[in-house]
Tab-separated table of C-alpha atoms and ligand atoms in Angstrom:
chain	number	residue	atom	x	y	z
A	1	MET	CA	-3.243	23.093	-6.884
A	2	THR	CA	-2.613	24.753	-2.998
A	3	ARG	CA	-4.717	23.520	-0.023
A	4	SER	CA	-5.687	25.660	3.007
A	5	GLY	CA	-3.722	26.205	5.294
A	6	SER	CA	-0.808	24.761	3.308
A	7	ASP	CA	2.812	24.855	3.786
A	8	GLY	CA	4.121	27.226	1.516
A	9	PRO	CA	7.776	26.301	1.089
A	10	LEU	CA	6.731	22.243	1.103
A	11	GLU	CA	4.387	23.440	-1.865
A	12	SER	CA	7.126	25.010	-3.496
A	13	TYR	CA	9.308	22.083	-2.984
A	14	ILE	CA	6.606	19.980	-4.396
A	15	THR	CA	5.991	21.797	-7.721
A	16	ALA	CA	9.516	22.230	-8.000
A	17	ALA	CA	10.462	18.670	-7.343
A	18	ARG	CA	8.116	17.277	-10.104
A	19	PRO	CA	10.245	17.122	-13.367
A	20	ARG	CA	13.000	15.249	-11.162
A	21	PHE	CA	10.412	13.080	-10.169
A	22	GLU	CA	9.186	11.792	-13.355
A	23	GLN	CA	12.735	12.007	-14.928
A	24	MET	CA	13.806	9.267	-12.028
A	25	LEU	CA	10.501	7.471	-12.082
A	26	ALA	CA	11.264	7.004	-16.129
A	27	GLU	CA	14.709	5.871	-15.465
A	28	MET	CA	13.608	3.463	-13.054
A	29	VAL	CA	10.226	1.669	-14.459
A	30	GLU	CA	12.368	1.668	-18.546
A	31	VAL	CA	14.631	-0.966	-15.881
A	32	PRO	CA	12.751	-4.712	-16.152
A	33	SER	CA	13.854	-5.433	-12.437
A	34	ILE	CA	11.869	-8.880	-12.784
A	35	SER	CA	13.053	-10.815	-9.720
A	36	MET	CA	11.059	-13.565	-10.977
A	37	ASP	CA	12.722	-14.227	-14.147
A	38	PRO	CA	16.469	-15.309	-14.057
A	39	SER	CA	17.023	-14.050	-17.466
A	40	HIS	CA	17.070	-10.548	-16.073
A	41	GLN	CA	19.787	-11.069	-13.732
A	42	ALA	CA	21.819	-7.896	-15.029
A	43	ASP	CA	18.637	-5.519	-15.072
A	44	MET	CA	18.707	-6.326	-11.237
A	45	ARG	CA	22.204	-4.964	-10.305
A	46	ARG	CA	21.359	-2.342	-13.028
A	47	MET	CA	18.569	-1.123	-10.785
A	48	ALA	CA	20.763	-1.214	-7.188
A	49	THR	CA	23.672	0.697	-8.869
A	50	MET	CA	21.147	3.021	-10.902
A	51	ALA	CA	19.577	3.304	-7.383
A	52	VAL	CA	22.546	4.382	-5.916
A	53	GLN	CA	23.172	6.885	-7.622
A	54	LEU	CA	19.724	8.056	-7.771
A	55	LEU	CA	20.129	8.503	-4.049
A	56	LYS	CA	23.607	10.139	-4.243
A	57	ASN	CA	22.580	12.350	-6.589
A	58	GLN	CA	19.858	13.865	-3.954
A	59	GLY	CA	22.737	14.306	-1.864
A	60	ALA	CA	21.968	11.266	0.606
A	61	GLN	CA	24.465	8.517	1.326
A	62	ALA	CA	23.976	5.070	-0.297
A	63	ARG	CA	25.508	1.591	-0.750
A	64	ILE	CA	24.434	-1.360	-2.105
A	65	VAL	CA	24.401	-4.372	0.798
A	66	GLU	CA	25.277	-7.383	-1.301
A	67	THR	CA	23.249	-10.940	-0.095
A	68	LYS	CA	23.150	-14.396	-1.787
A	69	GLY	CA	20.936	-13.049	-4.438
A	70	ASN	CA	20.462	-9.748	-5.253
A	71	PRO	CA	21.914	-6.857	-3.718
A	72	ILE	CA	19.782	-4.473	-1.450
A	73	VAL	CA	19.906	-0.992	-1.387
A	74	VAL	CA	20.769	1.158	1.548
A	75	GLY	CA	20.899	4.976	1.808
A	76	GLY	CA	19.579	8.261	3.283
A	77	TRP	CA	20.244	11.178	5.509
A	78	SER	CA	22.440	10.758	9.040
A	79	THR	CA	21.589	14.520	10.708
A	80	GLY	CA	22.653	13.539	13.950
A	81	ARG	CA	23.488	10.771	16.436
A	82	ASN	CA	20.727	11.437	18.973
A	83	ARG	CA	17.706	12.047	16.526
A	84	PRO	CA	15.352	9.308	16.133
A	85	THR	CA	15.768	7.441	13.257
A	86	VAL	CA	13.077	6.090	10.444
A	87	THR	CA	13.433	3.772	8.123
A	88	ILE	CA	11.451	3.346	4.629
A	89	TYR	CA	11.169	0.767	3.512
A	90	ASN	CA	10.137	0.086	-0.512
A	91	HIS	CA	11.123	-2.888	-3.168
A	92	LEU	CA	12.500	-2.211	-6.747
A	93	ASP	CA	11.971	-5.503	-8.080
A	94	VAL	CA	8.665	-5.761	-10.184
A	95	GLN	CA	6.303	-8.162	-11.497
A	96	PRO	CA	6.802	-9.944	-14.873
A	97	ALA	CA	4.203	-8.247	-17.352
A	98	GLN	CA	3.613	-10.649	-19.987
A	99	GLU	CA	-0.308	-10.035	-20.279
A	100	PRO	CA	-1.644	-9.587	-23.626
A	101	GLU	CA	-3.804	-6.725	-22.316
A	102	TRP	CA	-0.832	-4.698	-22.012
A	103	ARG	CA	-1.750	-1.634	-24.599
A	104	GLN	CA	1.996	-0.307	-24.290
A	105	SER	CA	5.470	-1.746	-23.688
A	106	PRO	CA	5.285	-2.253	-20.316
A	107	PHE	CA	8.851	-1.048	-19.715
A	108	ALA	CA	8.589	1.696	-21.670
A	109	PHE	CA	7.601	4.643	-19.440
A	110	ARG	CA	4.624	6.894	-20.541
A	111	ASN	CA	3.634	10.043	-18.559
A	112	GLU	CA	0.453	11.240	-19.957
A	113	ASP	CA	0.283	13.950	-18.284
A	114	GLY	CA	0.989	13.270	-14.496
A	115	LEU	CA	-0.323	9.548	-15.363
A	116	TYR	CA	2.559	7.543	-15.133
A	117	ARG	CA	2.649	4.535	-17.431
A	118	GLY	CA	4.693	1.211	-17.177
A	119	ARG	CA	5.252	-2.135	-14.885
A	120	GLY	CA	6.613	-0.998	-11.297
A	121	ALA	CA	5.412	2.625	-11.284
A	122	THR	CA	3.030	1.990	-8.265
A	123	ASP	CA	4.627	-1.364	-7.211
A	124	ASP	CA	6.815	0.053	-5.937
A	125	LYS	CA	9.133	2.701	-7.896
A	126	GLY	CA	6.882	5.383	-7.711
A	127	PRO	CA	6.444	5.149	-3.925
A	128	ALA	CA	9.828	4.908	-3.205
A	129	LEU	CA	11.097	7.916	-5.082
A	130	THR	CA	8.067	9.820	-3.517
A	131	ALA	CA	9.462	8.987	0.258
A	132	MET	CA	13.146	9.911	-0.875
A	133	LEU	CA	12.077	13.371	-2.356
A	134	ALA	CA	9.858	13.957	0.698
A	135	ALA	CA	12.904	13.295	2.636
A	136	ARG	CA	14.916	15.299	0.880
A	137	TYR	CA	12.484	18.162	1.648
A	138	ALA	CA	12.790	17.322	5.485
A	139	VAL	CA	16.473	17.104	5.611
A	140	ASP	CA	17.067	20.763	3.449
A	141	GLN	CA	14.208	22.138	6.125
A	142	GLY	CA	16.648	21.216	8.915
A	143	VAL	CA	13.914	18.587	10.680
A	144	PRO	CA	15.998	16.594	13.515
A	145	ILE	CA	15.740	13.492	12.368
A	146	ASN	CA	17.545	10.548	10.638
A	147	ILE	CA	15.986	9.159	7.619
A	148	GLN	CA	17.179	5.751	5.787
A	149	PHE	CA	16.187	3.939	3.095
A	150	LEU	CA	15.903	0.180	2.124
A	151	TRP	CA	14.874	-0.880	-1.265
A	152	GLU	CA	15.054	-4.344	-1.794
A	153	LEU	CA	15.065	-6.349	-5.099
A	154	GLU	CA	13.993	-9.669	-4.148
A	155	GLU	CA	10.296	-8.452	-2.790
A	156	GLU	CA	8.472	-10.335	-5.493
A	157	ILE	CA	9.939	-13.294	-4.902
A	158	GLY	CA	9.359	-13.637	-0.972
A	159	SER	CA	12.131	-11.781	0.044
A	160	PRO	CA	14.312	-15.251	0.520
A	161	ASN	CA	17.692	-13.161	1.489
A	162	PHE	CA	16.128	-10.201	3.197
A	163	ALA	CA	16.806	-11.587	6.966
A	164	MET	CA	20.515	-11.852	5.860
A	165	ALA	CA	20.725	-8.552	4.455
A	166	LEU	CA	20.054	-7.283	8.038
A	167	ALA	CA	22.694	-9.222	9.615
A	168	PRO	CA	24.495	-6.949	12.034
A	169	GLU	CA	27.717	-7.646	9.661
A	170	HIS	CA	26.203	-5.481	6.997
A	171	GLY	CA	26.417	-2.343	9.428
A	172	ILE	CA	22.268	-1.279	8.474
A	173	PRO	CA	21.482	0.469	11.786
A	174	ILE	CA	18.129	-0.415	13.489
A	175	PRO	CA	16.016	2.553	13.388
A	176	ASP	CA	13.097	3.461	16.051
A	177	SER	CA	10.284	3.124	13.779
A	178	VAL	CA	9.793	1.326	10.093
A	179	VAL	CA	7.382	2.887	7.245
A	180	VAL	CA	6.426	0.205	4.820
A	181	SER	CA	5.528	2.010	1.645
A	182	ASP	CA	4.132	-0.295	-0.504
A	183	THR	CA	0.292	-0.661	0.109
A	184	ILE	CA	-3.287	-0.048	-1.643
A	185	TRP	CA	-6.083	1.819	-0.481
A	186	ILE	CA	-9.434	0.860	-1.032
A	187	ALA	CA	-10.546	4.095	-3.281
A	188	LYS	CA	-9.044	7.028	-4.308
A	189	GLY	CA	-10.232	9.715	-2.170
A	190	ARG	CA	-9.934	7.723	0.513
A	191	PRO	CA	-6.215	7.298	2.304
A	192	ALA	CA	-5.831	3.890	3.742
A	193	MET	CA	-3.404	2.581	6.372
A	194	PRO	CA	-3.310	-1.262	6.863
A	195	TYR	CA	-2.401	-2.615	10.278
A	196	GLY	CA	-2.397	-6.529	9.277
A	197	LEU	CA	-1.192	-8.393	6.434
A	198	ARG	CA	-2.471	-12.095	5.840
A	199	GLY	CA	0.656	-14.529	5.494
A	200	LEU	CA	1.302	-17.168	2.301
A	201	LEU	CA	2.345	-20.653	1.916
A	202	GLY	CA	3.023	-22.020	-2.051
A	203	ALA	CA	3.319	-25.205	-2.980
A	204	ARG	CA	3.580	-27.276	-6.118
A	205	LEU	CA	2.205	-30.629	-6.289
A	206	SER	CA	3.154	-33.292	-8.956
A	207	LEU	CA	2.514	-36.649	-10.336
A	208	ARG	CA	3.946	-39.136	-12.651
A	209	THR	CA	1.954	-41.579	-13.603
A	210	GLY	CA	3.763	-42.850	-17.012
A	211	GLU	CA	7.316	-41.862	-18.443
A	212	VAL	CA	5.394	-40.419	-21.176
A	213	ASP	CA	1.785	-39.281	-22.706
A	214	ALA	CA	-0.048	-42.027	-23.978
A	215	HIS	CA	-3.378	-42.711	-26.873
A	216	SER	CA	-6.300	-42.273	-25.014
A	217	GLY	CA	-7.854	-44.856	-27.229
A	218	VAL	CA	-5.387	-47.447	-26.734
A	219	THR	CA	-4.947	-47.219	-22.972
A	220	GLY	CA	-7.551	-45.013	-21.600
A	221	GLY	CA	-9.596	-46.654	-18.987
A	222	ALA	CA	-6.570	-48.509	-17.539
A	223	ALA	CA	-4.138	-45.642	-17.435
A	224	ARG	CA	-4.257	-43.177	-14.363
A	225	ASN	CA	-5.008	-39.516	-15.274
A	226	PRO	CA	-2.206	-37.508	-13.111
A	227	LEU	CA	-4.685	-34.486	-14.421
A	228	THR	CA	-7.610	-35.871	-13.534
A	229	GLU	CA	-5.905	-36.975	-9.934
A	230	LEU	CA	-5.098	-33.176	-9.615
A	231	CYS	CA	-8.195	-32.066	-9.756
A	232	ALA	CA	-9.587	-34.447	-7.218
A	233	LEU	CA	-7.124	-33.127	-4.818
A	234	ALA	CA	-7.952	-29.862	-5.458
A	235	HIS	CA	-11.859	-30.697	-4.979
A	236	ALA	CA	-10.560	-32.508	-1.300
A	237	CYS	CA	-8.705	-29.646	-0.292
A	238	VAL	CA	-11.156	-26.561	-0.868
A	239	ASP	CA	-14.684	-26.219	-1.869
A	240	ALA	CA	-15.225	-24.110	-5.084
A	241	LYS	CA	-18.466	-22.734	-4.416
A	242	THR	CA	-17.743	-21.335	-0.843
A	243	GLY	CA	-14.126	-21.211	-0.612
A	244	ARG	CA	-14.552	-23.285	2.321
A	245	VAL	CA	-10.855	-25.000	2.841
A	246	LYS	CA	-11.127	-28.671	4.156
A	247	ILE	CA	-7.752	-29.603	5.356
A	248	PRO	CA	-8.179	-31.073	8.873
A	249	GLY	CA	-7.088	-28.297	11.359
A	250	PHE	CA	-6.469	-25.772	8.832
A	251	TYR	CA	-9.022	-23.228	10.880
A	252	ASP	CA	-7.340	-24.454	14.512
A	253	GLU	CA	-5.556	-21.284	15.238
A	254	VAL	CA	-7.416	-19.075	13.193
A	255	VAL	CA	-8.500	-15.579	15.230
A	256	PRO	CA	-11.792	-13.900	13.899
A	257	PRO	CA	-11.653	-9.965	13.730
A	258	THR	CA	-13.919	-7.917	16.501
A	259	LYS	CA	-16.706	-6.312	15.866
A	260	ALA	CA	-14.962	-3.001	16.801
A	261	GLU	CA	-12.400	-4.463	13.469
A	262	VAL	CA	-15.164	-5.435	10.930
A	263	ASN	CA	-16.511	-1.854	11.991
A	264	SER	CA	-13.583	0.006	11.233
A	265	PHE	CA	-13.028	-2.468	7.943
A	266	LEU	CA	-16.465	-0.993	7.156
A	267	ALA	CA	-15.482	2.580	7.778
A	268	SER	CA	-12.917	2.700	5.007
A	269	GLY	CA	-15.469	3.321	2.566
A	270	PHE	CA	-15.212	-0.383	0.863
A	271	GLN	CA	-17.751	-0.807	-1.204
A	272	VAL	CA	-18.284	-4.411	-3.278
A	273	LYS	CA	-19.247	-2.456	-6.923
A	274	ARG	CA	-15.964	-0.720	-7.379
A	275	PHE	CA	-14.160	-2.981	-5.748
A	276	MET	CA	-15.357	-5.634	-9.388
A	277	GLU	CA	-14.608	-2.728	-11.395
A	278	ALA	CA	-11.006	-1.692	-10.069
A	279	TYR	CA	-10.151	-5.554	-10.514
A	280	ARG	CA	-12.481	-6.131	-13.492
A	281	PHE	CA	-14.336	-8.817	-11.790
A	282	GLN	CA	-17.727	-10.354	-13.647
A	283	THR	CA	-18.860	-12.321	-10.411
A	284	LEU	CA	-17.841	-13.198	-6.974
A	285	ARG	CA	-18.732	-15.140	-4.538
A	286	THR	CA	-20.510	-13.180	-2.047
A	287	MET	CA	-21.732	-9.582	-2.926
A	288	GLN	CA	-22.091	-8.366	0.908
A	289	ALA	CA	-19.484	-5.950	1.742
A	290	GLU	CA	-18.729	-7.083	5.276
A	291	ASP	CA	-18.606	-10.883	4.073
A	292	VAL	CA	-16.089	-9.625	1.136
A	293	LEU	CA	-14.000	-7.327	3.609
A	294	LYS	CA	-13.473	-10.500	5.906
A	295	ARG	CA	-12.817	-12.884	3.581
A	296	ILE	CA	-10.104	-10.561	1.965
A	297	TRP	CA	-8.672	-9.626	5.347
A	298	ALA	CA	-9.626	-11.917	8.072
A	299	ALA	CA	-9.684	-14.924	6.521
A	300	PRO	CA	-7.197	-17.864	4.871
A	301	THR	CA	-8.333	-18.949	1.669
A	302	PHE	CA	-6.763	-21.941	-0.926
A	303	GLU	CA	-6.418	-20.998	-4.645
A	304	VAL	CA	-5.453	-23.152	-7.366
A	305	HIS	CA	-3.393	-20.631	-9.747
A	306	GLY	CA	-2.405	-23.344	-12.450
A	307	LEU	CA	-2.499	-26.943	-13.527
A	308	VAL	CA	-0.038	-27.729	-15.787
A	309	GLY	CA	0.168	-30.884	-17.979
A	310	GLY	CA	-1.140	-32.933	-21.187
A	311	TYR	CA	-2.364	-31.430	-24.169
A	312	SER	CA	-3.259	-27.626	-24.377
A	313	GLY	CA	-2.968	-26.087	-28.049
A	314	PRO	CA	-6.101	-25.876	-30.226
A	315	GLY	CA	-9.064	-28.751	-30.640
A	316	VAL	CA	-8.669	-31.809	-28.739
A	317	LYS	CA	-5.669	-34.277	-28.354
A	318	THR	CA	-6.521	-37.402	-27.134
A	319	VAL	CA	-3.536	-38.284	-24.617
A	320	VAL	CA	-3.371	-39.528	-21.210
A	321	PRO	CA	-0.775	-37.238	-19.858
A	322	GLY	CA	2.300	-39.056	-18.096
A	323	CYS	CA	2.718	-36.628	-15.471
A	324	GLY	CA	0.825	-33.331	-14.034
A	325	GLU	CA	1.334	-30.447	-11.313
A	326	LEU	CA	-0.749	-28.183	-9.684
A	327	LYS	CA	0.197	-24.982	-8.289
A	328	VAL	CA	-1.824	-23.796	-4.995
A	329	SER	CA	-0.902	-21.594	-2.520
A	330	MET	CA	-2.935	-20.712	0.949
A	331	ARG	CA	-3.166	-16.858	2.209
A	332	LEU	CA	-2.828	-17.359	6.213
A	333	VAL	CA	-3.824	-14.972	8.674
A	334	PRO	CA	-2.913	-14.415	12.629
A	335	ASN	CA	-2.434	-16.764	14.223
A	336	GLN	CA	-1.817	-19.726	11.739
A	337	ARG	CA	1.569	-20.373	10.956
A	338	PRO	CA	2.661	-21.596	7.734
A	339	GLU	CA	5.244	-24.561	8.662
A	340	GLN	CA	2.715	-25.872	10.607
A	341	ILE	CA	-0.261	-25.414	7.785
A	342	PHE	CA	2.567	-27.636	5.591
A	343	ARG	CA	2.824	-30.208	7.761
A	344	LEU	CA	-1.478	-30.487	7.848
A	345	PHE	CA	-1.393	-30.015	4.126
A	346	LYS	CA	1.582	-32.714	3.438
A	347	ARG	CA	-0.363	-35.170	5.574
A	348	PHE	CA	-3.785	-34.471	4.157
A	349	VAL	CA	-2.048	-34.639	0.608
A	350	ALA	CA	-0.466	-38.376	1.296
A	351	LYS	CA	-3.769	-39.111	2.517
A	352	GLN	CA	-5.699	-38.163	-0.452
A	353	ASN	CA	-3.102	-39.770	-2.979
A	354	SER	CA	-0.250	-40.982	-1.870
A	355	ARG	CA	1.817	-40.390	-4.909
A	356	ILE	CA	1.378	-37.114	-5.660
A	357	ILE	CA	4.863	-35.094	-4.467
A	358	VAL	CA	4.242	-31.941	-2.031
A	359	GLU	CA	6.706	-29.605	-2.568
A	360	PRO	CA	7.028	-26.085	-0.589
A	361	GLU	CA	6.894	-22.813	-2.757
A	362	GLY	CA	8.024	-20.075	-0.199
A	363	MET	CA	6.672	-19.120	3.284
A	364	LEU	CA	5.539	-15.955	4.866
A	365	GLN	CA	4.089	-15.220	8.071
A	366	PRO	CA	0.725	-13.211	8.527
A	367	PHE	CA	1.555	-9.999	10.440
A	368	ARG	CA	-0.467	-7.811	12.887
A	369	GLY	CA	0.704	-4.365	14.094
A	370	ALA	CA	-0.342	-1.627	16.107
A	371	PHE	CA	-3.282	0.524	15.286
A	372	ASP	CA	-3.275	2.838	18.306
A	373	GLY	CA	-0.296	4.394	20.098
A	374	PRO	CA	1.822	7.731	19.374
A	375	TYR	CA	2.874	6.551	15.789
A	376	ALA	CA	-0.579	5.856	14.609
A	377	GLU	CA	-1.693	8.647	16.020
A	378	ALA	CA	1.037	10.894	14.095
A	379	ALA	CA	0.805	8.839	10.988
A	380	LYS	CA	-2.637	9.801	11.233
A	381	ARG	CA	-2.111	13.909	11.021
A	382	ALA	CA	0.347	13.206	8.551
A	383	VAL	CA	-1.839	11.718	6.559
A	384	LYS	CA	-4.745	14.021	7.108
A	385	ALA	CA	-1.820	16.709	6.082
A	386	GLY	CA	-1.511	15.052	3.040
A	387	PHE	CA	-4.662	14.166	1.401
A	388	GLY	CA	-7.057	16.143	3.510
A	389	LYS	CA	-8.489	13.228	5.287
A	390	GLU	CA	-7.498	10.455	8.405
A	391	PRO	CA	-7.003	7.382	7.048
A	392	ALA	CA	-8.835	4.207	7.546
A	393	PHE	CA	-7.326	1.274	9.284
A	394	ILE	CA	-7.823	-1.782	7.328
A	395	ARG	CA	-6.141	-4.926	7.012
A	396	GLU	CA	-4.371	-6.047	3.851
A	397	GLY	CA	-4.742	-9.395	1.937
A	398	GLY	CA	-1.659	-9.589	0.213
A	399	SER	CA	1.726	-10.475	1.845
A	400	ILE	CA	4.859	-8.521	2.386
A	401	GLY	CA	7.697	-11.198	3.504
A	402	ALA	CA	9.724	-7.899	4.141
A	403	VAL	CA	7.426	-6.891	6.872
A	404	SER	CA	7.863	-10.269	9.348
A	405	ILE	CA	11.168	-9.948	8.790
A	406	LEU	CA	11.698	-6.275	9.935
A	407	GLN	CA	9.954	-7.310	12.737
A	408	ARG	CA	11.862	-9.994	13.816
A	409	ALA	CA	14.772	-8.471	13.452
A	410	TRP	CA	14.514	-5.011	14.747
A	411	HIS	CA	11.357	-5.506	17.068
A	412	VAL	CA	10.014	-1.524	16.142
A	413	PRO	CA	7.077	-0.339	15.148
A	414	ILE	CA	6.018	-0.810	11.716
A	415	LEU	CA	3.704	1.638	10.122
A	416	PHE	CA	2.337	1.480	6.567
A	417	MET	CA	1.682	4.333	4.044
A	418	GLY	CA	1.168	2.924	1.016
A	419	LEU	CA	0.481	4.962	-2.196
A	420	SER	CA	-1.468	2.785	-4.661
A	421	LEU	CA	-5.263	2.636	-6.286
A	422	PRO	CA	-6.945	-0.343	-6.848
A	423	GLU	CA	-7.109	1.230	-10.406
A	424	HIS	CA	-3.149	1.413	-10.610
A	425	GLY	CA	-3.007	-2.403	-11.861
A	426	TYR	CA	-0.853	-3.455	-9.085
A	427	HIS	CA	0.589	-7.215	-10.119
A	428	ALA	CA	-1.797	-6.490	-13.500
A	429	PRO	CA	-1.594	-4.899	-17.085
A	430	ASN	CA	-1.368	-1.337	-17.382
A	431	GLU	CA	0.011	-0.347	-14.380
A	432	TYR	CA	0.315	3.257	-14.121
A	433	PHE	CA	1.014	5.643	-10.768
A	434	ASP	CA	0.107	9.407	-10.863
A	435	TRP	CA	1.310	12.579	-9.414
A	436	GLY	CA	-1.657	12.756	-7.353
A	437	GLN	CA	-0.951	10.313	-5.168
A	438	ALA	CA	2.921	10.959	-5.827
A	439	SER	CA	2.479	14.703	-4.441
A	440	GLY	CA	0.266	14.207	-1.601
A	441	GLY	CA	2.626	11.654	-0.525
A	442	MET	CA	5.247	13.745	-0.886
A	443	ARG	CA	3.394	16.229	1.870
A	444	THR	CA	2.097	12.807	3.688
A	445	PHE	CA	5.827	11.772	4.280
A	446	ALA	CA	7.440	15.539	5.021
A	447	ALA	CA	4.460	16.067	7.991
A	448	TYR	CA	5.045	12.521	9.049
A	449	PHE	CA	9.008	12.976	9.262
A	450	LYS	CA	8.170	16.482	11.291
A	451	GLU	CA	5.877	14.170	13.608
A	452	LEU	CA	8.504	11.859	14.380
A	453	ALA	CA	11.095	14.453	15.229
A	454	GLY	CA	8.749	15.682	17.849
A	455	LEU	CA	7.708	12.602	19.340
A	456	LYS	CA	9.971	11.763	21.878
B	501	LIG	ZN1	5.379	-4.401	-3.778
């Protein structure tokens, strides 16, 4: 497929690069680099070693930076000291893939005529390879720019060792700007560039009222039921119908989006119907586009993810559980601070039920970047060159811990050029990536590298 006014050498390069891209993606997807699962330790190492080799095979320099956890892969092309440097961030760890809905083995790569199936294909191995191949092209063309890659292997567990890897002794040079390529568009054919992310605060609440489970016929009525009490706590924290969080002080630091921001959200082509289809929802809290967008991008949440304990097999077993656990998290928005919210939450839980033990499970700061200025303008032009349309500036409801870490470590502009689509099954069964997004992504990155070279 050629575009009008397209760059001939780039189009030939992309066509020629396709088999290489598919081969590399297959190799990467077939490594089950599940950072959340300790039994995959060896796969994390294998993934890092393979990534270094893939970079070297493309003529880039590459090495492993060790951390207390999984290693980080660093590589790229240095073409000249006084040239601008951009760092592209991706991650090579993946979500677990135990959902029963998988129609194939999640770590057996399948190429269905440009549709690339397998866990990690879109999040985030496909986009990583896309950027790398575009960089190779830019370097081959003599574009005066230094391009570095930073490939993390602990993104899906909240980047616990990423800050340490960026410490000066590891020799990762500070770039002039960063591109994070790990975000999702709103709809196919409508490029989107987020400028903000929600933060995250996870917590585990445990309650023990007995040493073992007891029989409800013999003890029920006098026995305290930890699962019921944890349900009561969840109810005290959040209004199940509206989603409104009831923890005192929770909303104090929230900065609501401006009218202009909301208008830019609405200009993204978002449709409630498509949103429901993409995520296979049967019902939502609201059907109004503006309300949905404010809720998913610019408002905090409180979610219950799991209630553990008692009996969950077939039928009913009449136990009063001895203990229970509630797994929760809160999405946070600017200017909420996870540490502060955790203090509020802990105090609130203690007041509600003094036997419940609260343990934090990861904190990520919310992020708000710039959406105007030379980098944003350059990115707009690059996306237009890559996909034929200027991107909509939106926010992202998810968290990328690495982003706030990068910002604190380097204090340089951070832009988001994600290539994933809602239907790609991000963090869901039957994940895939596709050649349309990969080839458009290569055009975009190639154009962006050229733009950056001309910026200063
Ligand atoms: Zn990701």
